[in-house]
mmCIF file with all atom_site columns, C-alpha atoms and ligand atoms in Angstrom:
data_model
loop_
_atom_site.group_PDB
_atom_site.id
_atom_site.type_symbol
_atom_site.label_atom_id
_atom_site.label_alt_id
_atom_site.label_comp_id
_atom_site.label_asym_id
_atom_site.label_entity_id
_atom_site.label_seq_id
_atom_site.pdbx_PDB_ins_code
_atom_site.Cartn_x
_atom_site.Cartn_y
_atom_site.Cartn_z
_atom_site.occupancy
_atom_site.B_iso_or_equiv
_atom_site.pdbx_formal_charge
_atom_site.auth_seq_id
_atom_site.auth_comp_id
_atom_site.auth_asym_id
_atom_site.auth_atom_id
_atom_site.pdbx_PDB_model_num
ATOM   1   C  CA  . UNK A 1 1   ? 147.418 127.999 103.940 1.00 73.00 ? 6   UNK A CA  1
ATOM   2   C  CA  . UNK A 1 2   ? 145.853 129.222 107.172 1.00 81.00 ? 7   UNK A CA  1
ATOM   3   C  CA  . UNK A 1 3   ? 145.263 125.788 108.697 1.00 83.00 ? 8   UNK A CA  1
ATOM   4   C  CA  . UNK A 1 4   ? 145.514 122.149 107.607 1.00 82.00 ? 9   UNK A CA  1
ATOM   5   C  CA  . UNK A 1 5   ? 142.683 120.508 109.574 1.00 82.00 ? 10  UNK A CA  1
ATOM   6   C  CA  . UNK A 1 6   ? 140.160 121.776 108.769 1.00 88.00 ? 11  UNK A CA  1
ATOM   7   C  CA  . UNK A 1 7   ? 141.705 123.016 105.529 1.00 88.00 ? 12  UNK A CA  1
ATOM   8   C  CA  . UNK A 1 8   ? 141.626 126.807 105.376 1.00 91.00 ? 13  UNK A CA  1
ATOM   9   C  CA  . UNK A 1 9   ? 143.263 128.829 102.619 1.00 91.00 ? 14  UNK A CA  1
ATOM   10  C  CA  . UNK A 1 10  ? 143.833 132.582 102.372 1.00 89.00 ? 15  UNK A CA  1
ATOM   11  C  CA  . UNK A 1 11  ? 143.271 133.625 98.760  1.00 90.00 ? 16  UNK A CA  1
ATOM   12  C  CA  . UNK A 1 12  ? 143.079 136.867 96.827  1.00 85.00 ? 17  UNK A CA  1
ATOM   13  C  CA  . UNK A 1 13  ? 139.632 138.002 95.727  1.00 82.00 ? 18  UNK A CA  1
ATOM   14  C  CA  . UNK A 1 14  ? 139.021 138.222 91.996  1.00 78.00 ? 19  UNK A CA  1
ATOM   15  C  CA  . UNK A 1 15  ? 139.228 141.589 90.265  1.00 71.00 ? 20  UNK A CA  1
ATOM   16  C  CA  . UNK A 1 16  ? 141.480 143.486 92.676  1.00 67.00 ? 21  UNK A CA  1
ATOM   17  C  CA  . UNK A 1 17  ? 144.880 144.985 91.898  1.00 67.00 ? 22  UNK A CA  1
ATOM   18  C  CA  . UNK A 1 18  ? 147.263 142.407 93.396  1.00 69.00 ? 23  UNK A CA  1
ATOM   19  C  CA  . UNK A 1 19  ? 149.899 145.068 94.011  1.00 71.00 ? 24  UNK A CA  1
ATOM   20  C  CA  . UNK A 1 20  ? 147.559 147.117 96.183  1.00 71.00 ? 25  UNK A CA  1
ATOM   21  C  CA  . UNK A 1 21  ? 146.140 144.328 98.363  1.00 70.00 ? 26  UNK A CA  1
ATOM   22  C  CA  . UNK A 1 22  ? 145.933 144.771 102.102 1.00 74.00 ? 27  UNK A CA  1
ATOM   23  C  CA  . UNK A 1 23  ? 145.854 141.901 104.597 1.00 71.00 ? 28  UNK A CA  1
ATOM   24  C  CA  . UNK A 1 24  ? 142.187 142.503 105.400 1.00 75.00 ? 29  UNK A CA  1
ATOM   25  C  CA  . UNK A 1 25  ? 141.191 142.004 101.759 1.00 79.00 ? 30  UNK A CA  1
ATOM   26  C  CA  . UNK A 1 26  ? 142.260 138.358 101.613 1.00 86.00 ? 31  UNK A CA  1
ATOM   27  C  CA  . UNK A 1 27  ? 139.463 135.825 101.751 1.00 90.00 ? 32  UNK A CA  1
ATOM   28  C  CA  . UNK A 1 28  ? 139.563 132.677 103.813 1.00 91.00 ? 33  UNK A CA  1
ATOM   29  C  CA  . UNK A 1 29  ? 138.088 129.615 102.096 1.00 92.00 ? 34  UNK A CA  1
ATOM   30  C  CA  . UNK A 1 30  ? 137.462 125.977 103.025 1.00 91.00 ? 35  UNK A CA  1
ATOM   31  C  CA  . UNK A 1 31  ? 138.307 122.766 101.112 1.00 89.00 ? 36  UNK A CA  1
ATOM   32  C  CA  . UNK A 1 32  ? 135.271 123.261 98.851  1.00 88.00 ? 37  UNK A CA  1
ATOM   33  C  CA  . UNK A 1 33  ? 136.262 126.875 97.983  1.00 88.00 ? 38  UNK A CA  1
ATOM   34  C  CA  . UNK A 1 34  ? 133.463 128.327 100.136 1.00 90.00 ? 39  UNK A CA  1
ATOM   35  C  CA  . UNK A 1 35  ? 134.275 131.714 101.645 1.00 91.00 ? 40  UNK A CA  1
ATOM   36  C  CA  . UNK A 1 36  ? 134.399 131.361 105.447 1.00 91.00 ? 41  UNK A CA  1
ATOM   37  C  CA  . UNK A 1 37  ? 135.831 134.807 106.175 1.00 90.00 ? 42  UNK A CA  1
ATOM   38  C  CA  . UNK A 1 38  ? 135.965 138.086 104.240 1.00 89.00 ? 43  UNK A CA  1
ATOM   39  C  CA  . UNK A 1 39  ? 133.876 139.668 101.522 1.00 87.00 ? 44  UNK A CA  1
ATOM   40  C  CA  . UNK A 1 40  ? 134.126 138.994 97.817  1.00 87.00 ? 45  UNK A CA  1
ATOM   41  C  CA  . UNK A 1 41  ? 134.452 136.233 95.267  1.00 86.00 ? 46  UNK A CA  1
ATOM   42  C  CA  . UNK A 1 42  ? 137.561 134.038 95.477  1.00 86.00 ? 47  UNK A CA  1
ATOM   43  C  CA  . UNK A 1 43  ? 139.870 133.958 92.441  1.00 84.00 ? 48  UNK A CA  1
ATOM   44  C  CA  . UNK A 1 44  ? 138.363 132.083 89.497  1.00 83.00 ? 49  UNK A CA  1
ATOM   45  C  CA  . UNK A 1 45  ? 141.269 129.629 89.699  1.00 89.00 ? 50  UNK A CA  1
ATOM   46  C  CA  . UNK A 1 46  ? 140.732 128.685 93.352  1.00 92.00 ? 51  UNK A CA  1
ATOM   47  C  CA  . UNK A 1 47  ? 140.159 125.037 92.375  1.00 92.00 ? 52  UNK A CA  1
ATOM   48  C  CA  . UNK A 1 48  ? 143.727 124.798 91.072  1.00 94.00 ? 53  UNK A CA  1
ATOM   49  C  CA  . UNK A 1 49  ? 145.159 126.242 94.284  1.00 94.00 ? 54  UNK A CA  1
ATOM   50  C  CA  . UNK A 1 50  ? 143.169 123.708 96.300  1.00 93.00 ? 55  UNK A CA  1
ATOM   51  C  CA  . UNK A 1 51  ? 144.321 120.813 94.066  1.00 94.00 ? 56  UNK A CA  1
ATOM   52  C  CA  . UNK A 1 52  ? 147.966 121.778 94.678  1.00 95.00 ? 57  UNK A CA  1
ATOM   53  C  CA  . UNK A 1 53  ? 147.474 122.142 98.426  1.00 94.00 ? 58  UNK A CA  1
ATOM   54  C  CA  . UNK A 1 54  ? 145.740 118.745 98.574  1.00 91.00 ? 59  UNK A CA  1
ATOM   55  C  CA  . UNK A 1 55  ? 148.334 116.819 96.554  1.00 94.00 ? 60  UNK A CA  1
ATOM   56  C  CA  . UNK A 1 56  ? 151.489 118.592 97.737  1.00 92.00 ? 61  UNK A CA  1
ATOM   57  C  CA  . UNK A 1 57  ? 150.611 119.755 101.229 1.00 89.00 ? 62  UNK A CA  1
ATOM   58  C  CA  . UNK A 1 58  ? 151.859 123.144 99.993  1.00 93.00 ? 63  UNK A CA  1
ATOM   59  C  CA  . UNK A 1 59  ? 151.779 125.972 102.507 1.00 93.00 ? 64  UNK A CA  1
ATOM   60  C  CA  . UNK A 1 60  ? 151.550 128.572 99.729  1.00 94.00 ? 65  UNK A CA  1
ATOM   61  C  CA  . UNK A 1 61  ? 150.666 128.541 96.020  1.00 94.00 ? 66  UNK A CA  1
ATOM   62  C  CA  . UNK A 1 62  ? 151.564 131.363 93.621  1.00 94.00 ? 67  UNK A CA  1
ATOM   63  C  CA  . UNK A 1 63  ? 150.461 132.008 90.053  1.00 93.00 ? 68  UNK A CA  1
ATOM   64  C  CA  . UNK A 1 64  ? 151.804 134.460 87.473  1.00 93.00 ? 69  UNK A CA  1
ATOM   65  C  CA  . UNK A 1 65  ? 150.729 135.646 84.025  1.00 93.00 ? 70  UNK A CA  1
ATOM   66  C  CA  . UNK A 1 66  ? 154.249 136.522 82.897  1.00 95.00 ? 71  UNK A CA  1
ATOM   67  C  CA  . UNK A 1 67  ? 155.406 137.068 79.327  1.00 96.00 ? 72  UNK A CA  1
ATOM   68  C  CA  . UNK A 1 68  ? 157.880 134.157 79.173  1.00 97.00 ? 73  UNK A CA  1
ATOM   69  C  CA  . UNK A 1 69  ? 155.547 131.608 80.773  1.00 97.00 ? 74  UNK A CA  1
ATOM   70  C  CA  . UNK A 1 70  ? 152.886 132.653 78.263  1.00 97.00 ? 75  UNK A CA  1
ATOM   71  C  CA  . UNK A 1 71  ? 155.206 132.448 75.248  1.00 96.00 ? 76  UNK A CA  1
ATOM   72  C  CA  . UNK A 1 72  ? 157.083 129.240 76.140  1.00 97.00 ? 77  UNK A CA  1
ATOM   73  C  CA  . UNK A 1 73  ? 153.980 127.333 77.254  1.00 98.00 ? 78  UNK A CA  1
ATOM   74  C  CA  . UNK A 1 74  ? 152.791 127.840 73.683  1.00 97.00 ? 79  UNK A CA  1
ATOM   75  C  CA  . UNK A 1 75  ? 156.100 127.070 71.951  1.00 96.00 ? 80  UNK A CA  1
ATOM   76  C  CA  . UNK A 1 76  ? 156.472 123.716 73.796  1.00 97.00 ? 81  UNK A CA  1
ATOM   77  C  CA  . UNK A 1 77  ? 152.779 122.817 74.045  1.00 97.00 ? 82  UNK A CA  1
ATOM   78  C  CA  . UNK A 1 78  ? 153.025 119.968 71.518  1.00 97.00 ? 83  UNK A CA  1
ATOM   79  C  CA  . UNK A 1 79  ? 155.599 118.262 73.800  1.00 97.00 ? 84  UNK A CA  1
ATOM   80  C  CA  . UNK A 1 80  ? 153.330 118.541 76.835  1.00 97.00 ? 85  UNK A CA  1
ATOM   81  C  CA  . UNK A 1 81  ? 156.234 119.839 78.924  1.00 97.00 ? 86  UNK A CA  1
ATOM   82  C  CA  . UNK A 1 82  ? 159.446 121.828 78.747  1.00 97.00 ? 87  UNK A CA  1
ATOM   83  C  CA  . UNK A 1 83  ? 162.812 121.020 80.298  1.00 97.00 ? 88  UNK A CA  1
ATOM   84  C  CA  . UNK A 1 84  ? 165.138 123.352 82.151  1.00 97.00 ? 89  UNK A CA  1
ATOM   85  C  CA  . UNK A 1 85  ? 168.561 121.792 82.569  1.00 95.00 ? 90  UNK A CA  1
ATOM   86  C  CA  . UNK A 1 86  ? 172.130 122.651 83.417  1.00 96.00 ? 91  UNK A CA  1
ATOM   87  C  CA  . UNK A 1 87  ? 171.396 126.039 85.013  1.00 96.00 ? 92  UNK A CA  1
ATOM   88  C  CA  . UNK A 1 88  ? 173.025 127.071 88.291  1.00 97.00 ? 93  UNK A CA  1
ATOM   89  C  CA  . UNK A 1 89  ? 169.781 128.792 89.308  1.00 97.00 ? 94  UNK A CA  1
ATOM   90  C  CA  . UNK A 1 90  ? 168.055 125.380 89.466  1.00 97.00 ? 95  UNK A CA  1
ATOM   91  C  CA  . UNK A 1 91  ? 169.660 125.063 92.911  1.00 97.00 ? 96  UNK A CA  1
ATOM   92  C  CA  . UNK A 1 92  ? 167.130 127.584 94.189  1.00 97.00 ? 97  UNK A CA  1
ATOM   93  C  CA  . UNK A 1 93  ? 164.406 124.940 93.865  1.00 97.00 ? 98  UNK A CA  1
ATOM   94  C  CA  . UNK A 1 94  ? 163.588 122.830 96.895  1.00 97.00 ? 99  UNK A CA  1
ATOM   95  C  CA  . UNK A 1 95  ? 165.802 119.699 97.226  1.00 96.00 ? 100 UNK A CA  1
ATOM   96  C  CA  . UNK A 1 96  ? 167.916 120.532 94.152  1.00 97.00 ? 101 UNK A CA  1
ATOM   97  C  CA  . UNK A 1 97  ? 171.616 120.685 95.034  1.00 96.00 ? 102 UNK A CA  1
ATOM   98  C  CA  . UNK A 1 98  ? 173.384 120.718 91.678  1.00 96.00 ? 103 UNK A CA  1
ATOM   99  C  CA  . UNK A 1 99  ? 173.108 122.447 88.329  1.00 96.00 ? 104 UNK A CA  1
ATOM   100 C  CA  . UNK A 1 100 ? 173.230 118.954 86.768  1.00 97.00 ? 105 UNK A CA  1
ATOM   101 C  CA  . UNK A 1 101 ? 169.501 118.625 87.080  1.00 96.00 ? 106 UNK A CA  1
ATOM   102 C  CA  . UNK A 1 102 ? 166.704 118.434 84.537  1.00 97.00 ? 107 UNK A CA  1
ATOM   103 C  CA  . UNK A 1 103 ? 163.597 120.205 85.762  1.00 98.00 ? 108 UNK A CA  1
ATOM   104 C  CA  . UNK A 1 104 ? 160.427 119.284 83.895  1.00 97.00 ? 109 UNK A CA  1
ATOM   105 C  CA  . UNK A 1 105 ? 157.615 121.848 83.732  1.00 98.00 ? 110 UNK A CA  1
ATOM   106 C  CA  . UNK A 1 106 ? 154.446 120.112 82.515  1.00 98.00 ? 111 UNK A CA  1
ATOM   107 C  CA  . UNK A 1 107 ? 152.178 122.134 80.200  1.00 98.00 ? 112 UNK A CA  1
ATOM   108 C  CA  . UNK A 1 108 ? 148.405 121.862 80.367  1.00 97.00 ? 113 UNK A CA  1
ATOM   109 C  CA  . UNK A 1 109 ? 146.060 123.142 77.688  1.00 97.00 ? 114 UNK A CA  1
ATOM   110 C  CA  . UNK A 1 110 ? 144.360 126.231 79.090  1.00 96.00 ? 115 UNK A CA  1
ATOM   111 C  CA  . UNK A 1 111 ? 140.706 125.664 79.927  1.00 92.00 ? 116 UNK A CA  1
ATOM   112 C  CA  . UNK A 1 112 ? 137.936 127.763 81.469  1.00 92.00 ? 117 UNK A CA  1
ATOM   113 C  CA  . UNK A 1 113 ? 136.539 124.663 83.167  1.00 93.00 ? 118 UNK A CA  1
ATOM   114 C  CA  . UNK A 1 114 ? 138.649 124.903 86.319  1.00 93.00 ? 119 UNK A CA  1
ATOM   115 C  CA  . UNK A 1 115 ? 137.173 121.761 87.906  1.00 92.00 ? 120 UNK A CA  1
ATOM   116 C  CA  . UNK A 1 116 ? 138.256 119.714 84.891  1.00 95.00 ? 121 UNK A CA  1
ATOM   117 C  CA  . UNK A 1 117 ? 141.696 121.324 84.869  1.00 96.00 ? 122 UNK A CA  1
ATOM   118 C  CA  . UNK A 1 118 ? 142.084 120.735 88.613  1.00 95.00 ? 123 UNK A CA  1
ATOM   119 C  CA  . UNK A 1 119 ? 141.420 116.999 88.090  1.00 96.00 ? 124 UNK A CA  1
ATOM   120 C  CA  . UNK A 1 120 ? 144.163 116.836 85.442  1.00 96.00 ? 125 UNK A CA  1
ATOM   121 C  CA  . UNK A 1 121 ? 146.583 118.782 87.631  1.00 96.00 ? 126 UNK A CA  1
ATOM   122 C  CA  . UNK A 1 122 ? 145.884 116.612 90.664  1.00 95.00 ? 127 UNK A CA  1
ATOM   123 C  CA  . UNK A 1 123 ? 146.453 113.395 88.656  1.00 96.00 ? 128 UNK A CA  1
ATOM   124 C  CA  . UNK A 1 124 ? 149.758 114.675 87.309  1.00 96.00 ? 129 UNK A CA  1
ATOM   125 C  CA  . UNK A 1 125 ? 151.070 115.924 90.638  1.00 95.00 ? 130 UNK A CA  1
ATOM   126 C  CA  . UNK A 1 126 ? 150.361 112.544 92.220  1.00 94.00 ? 131 UNK A CA  1
ATOM   127 C  CA  . UNK A 1 127 ? 152.403 110.768 89.541  1.00 94.00 ? 132 UNK A CA  1
ATOM   128 C  CA  . UNK A 1 128 ? 155.204 113.317 89.221  1.00 94.00 ? 133 UNK A CA  1
ATOM   129 C  CA  . UNK A 1 129 ? 156.345 114.079 92.765  1.00 92.00 ? 134 UNK A CA  1
ATOM   130 C  CA  . UNK A 1 130 ? 159.536 115.795 91.543  1.00 94.00 ? 135 UNK A CA  1
ATOM   131 C  CA  . UNK A 1 131 ? 157.949 118.742 89.722  1.00 97.00 ? 136 UNK A CA  1
ATOM   132 C  CA  . UNK A 1 132 ? 158.064 122.194 91.316  1.00 98.00 ? 137 UNK A CA  1
ATOM   133 C  CA  . UNK A 1 133 ? 155.520 123.860 89.056  1.00 98.00 ? 138 UNK A CA  1
ATOM   134 C  CA  . UNK A 1 134 ? 153.539 123.665 85.826  1.00 98.00 ? 139 UNK A CA  1
ATOM   135 C  CA  . UNK A 1 135 ? 152.383 125.886 82.976  1.00 98.00 ? 140 UNK A CA  1
ATOM   136 C  CA  . UNK A 1 136 ? 148.974 126.570 81.515  1.00 97.00 ? 141 UNK A CA  1
ATOM   137 C  CA  . UNK A 1 137 ? 149.252 127.176 77.766  1.00 98.00 ? 142 UNK A CA  1
ATOM   138 C  CA  . UNK A 1 138 ? 149.229 130.869 76.790  1.00 97.00 ? 143 UNK A CA  1
ATOM   139 C  CA  . UNK A 1 139 ? 148.233 131.653 80.373  1.00 96.00 ? 144 UNK A CA  1
ATOM   140 C  CA  . UNK A 1 140 ? 150.951 131.381 83.013  1.00 96.00 ? 145 UNK A CA  1
ATOM   141 C  CA  . UNK A 1 141 ? 152.923 129.593 85.703  1.00 97.00 ? 146 UNK A CA  1
ATOM   142 C  CA  . UNK A 1 142 ? 151.859 127.843 88.901  1.00 97.00 ? 147 UNK A CA  1
ATOM   143 C  CA  . UNK A 1 143 ? 154.355 126.992 91.620  1.00 97.00 ? 148 UNK A CA  1
ATOM   144 C  CA  . UNK A 1 144 ? 154.218 126.420 95.363  1.00 96.00 ? 149 UNK A CA  1
ATOM   145 C  CA  . UNK A 1 145 ? 156.288 125.992 98.496  1.00 96.00 ? 150 UNK A CA  1
ATOM   146 C  CA  . UNK A 1 146 ? 156.205 124.918 102.108 1.00 95.00 ? 151 UNK A CA  1
ATOM   147 C  CA  . UNK A 1 147 ? 155.613 128.547 103.000 1.00 93.00 ? 152 UNK A CA  1
ATOM   148 C  CA  . UNK A 1 148 ? 155.158 131.864 101.219 1.00 92.00 ? 153 UNK A CA  1
ATOM   149 C  CA  . UNK A 1 149 ? 158.905 132.604 101.202 1.00 94.00 ? 154 UNK A CA  1
ATOM   150 C  CA  . UNK A 1 150 ? 159.683 129.317 99.422  1.00 96.00 ? 155 UNK A CA  1
ATOM   151 C  CA  . UNK A 1 151 ? 156.811 129.754 96.940  1.00 95.00 ? 156 UNK A CA  1
ATOM   152 C  CA  . UNK A 1 152 ? 158.059 133.271 96.163  1.00 95.00 ? 157 UNK A CA  1
ATOM   153 C  CA  . UNK A 1 153 ? 161.597 131.968 95.626  1.00 97.00 ? 158 UNK A CA  1
ATOM   154 C  CA  . UNK A 1 154 ? 160.250 129.322 93.246  1.00 97.00 ? 159 UNK A CA  1
ATOM   155 C  CA  . UNK A 1 155 ? 158.438 132.005 91.231  1.00 97.00 ? 160 UNK A CA  1
ATOM   156 C  CA  . UNK A 1 156 ? 161.640 134.040 90.953  1.00 97.00 ? 161 UNK A CA  1
ATOM   157 C  CA  . UNK A 1 157 ? 163.763 131.011 89.994  1.00 98.00 ? 162 UNK A CA  1
ATOM   158 C  CA  . UNK A 1 158 ? 161.323 129.571 87.448  1.00 98.00 ? 163 UNK A CA  1
ATOM   159 C  CA  . UNK A 1 159 ? 160.595 132.958 85.880  1.00 97.00 ? 164 UNK A CA  1
ATOM   160 C  CA  . UNK A 1 160 ? 164.348 133.607 85.578  1.00 97.00 ? 165 UNK A CA  1
ATOM   161 C  CA  . UNK A 1 161 ? 164.922 130.170 83.989  1.00 98.00 ? 166 UNK A CA  1
ATOM   162 C  CA  . UNK A 1 162 ? 162.008 130.574 81.572  1.00 98.00 ? 167 UNK A CA  1
ATOM   163 C  CA  . UNK A 1 163 ? 163.404 133.913 80.461  1.00 97.00 ? 168 UNK A CA  1
ATOM   164 C  CA  . UNK A 1 164 ? 166.895 132.408 80.117  1.00 97.00 ? 169 UNK A CA  1
ATOM   165 C  CA  . UNK A 1 165 ? 165.509 129.557 78.002  1.00 96.00 ? 170 UNK A CA  1
ATOM   166 C  CA  . UNK A 1 166 ? 163.414 131.913 75.903  1.00 96.00 ? 171 UNK A CA  1
ATOM   167 C  CA  . UNK A 1 167 ? 166.251 134.349 75.271  1.00 95.00 ? 172 UNK A CA  1
ATOM   168 C  CA  . UNK A 1 168 ? 168.728 131.580 74.456  1.00 93.00 ? 173 UNK A CA  1
ATOM   169 C  CA  . UNK A 1 169 ? 166.345 130.210 71.836  1.00 89.00 ? 174 UNK A CA  1
ATOM   170 C  CA  . UNK A 1 170 ? 165.915 133.569 70.188  1.00 84.00 ? 175 UNK A CA  1
ATOM   171 C  CA  . UNK A 1 171 ? 169.462 134.816 70.720  1.00 82.00 ? 176 UNK A CA  1
ATOM   172 C  CA  . UNK A 1 172 ? 168.477 138.013 72.523  1.00 77.00 ? 177 UNK A CA  1
HETATM 173 ZN ZN1 . ZN  B 2 .   ? 145.496 132.842 85.779  1.00 89.97 ? 22  ZN  B ZN1 1
#
């Protein structure tokens, strides 16, 4: 997030190699996903980023298309969520101070209608203040933080825990 009032978000443009991005290539958008600075189209999933910023006051939102988030979001889709519990690494999540914690990652059906998905995400985040992230089925993980460093830590923690859960289920 660049500023809160008026809401301004720095976001990656669609179609560029995320590993090769330079600061000048980020776009700045407003609360309606209109580009106010930079050239290019904002990410197709901008509406989801905005929904998270609005409901959580997040300073940064990150999204991955990792293998384990893709696989496990499918395996647990019928339950609508998956649980991560008893792991020491859970303590890397904001406000979690013990491994005796059950972290729920809600799973949404993937959908190309981002506005519709954003409405579902916003409703859930309002009712489930404890969650640190969510999954889109066969698509990936969303998580956030007060700032970029915290959001990045949450990606690392959740990706680690998803892999741990996945490997423990398959015994590899
Ligand atoms: Zn995506």
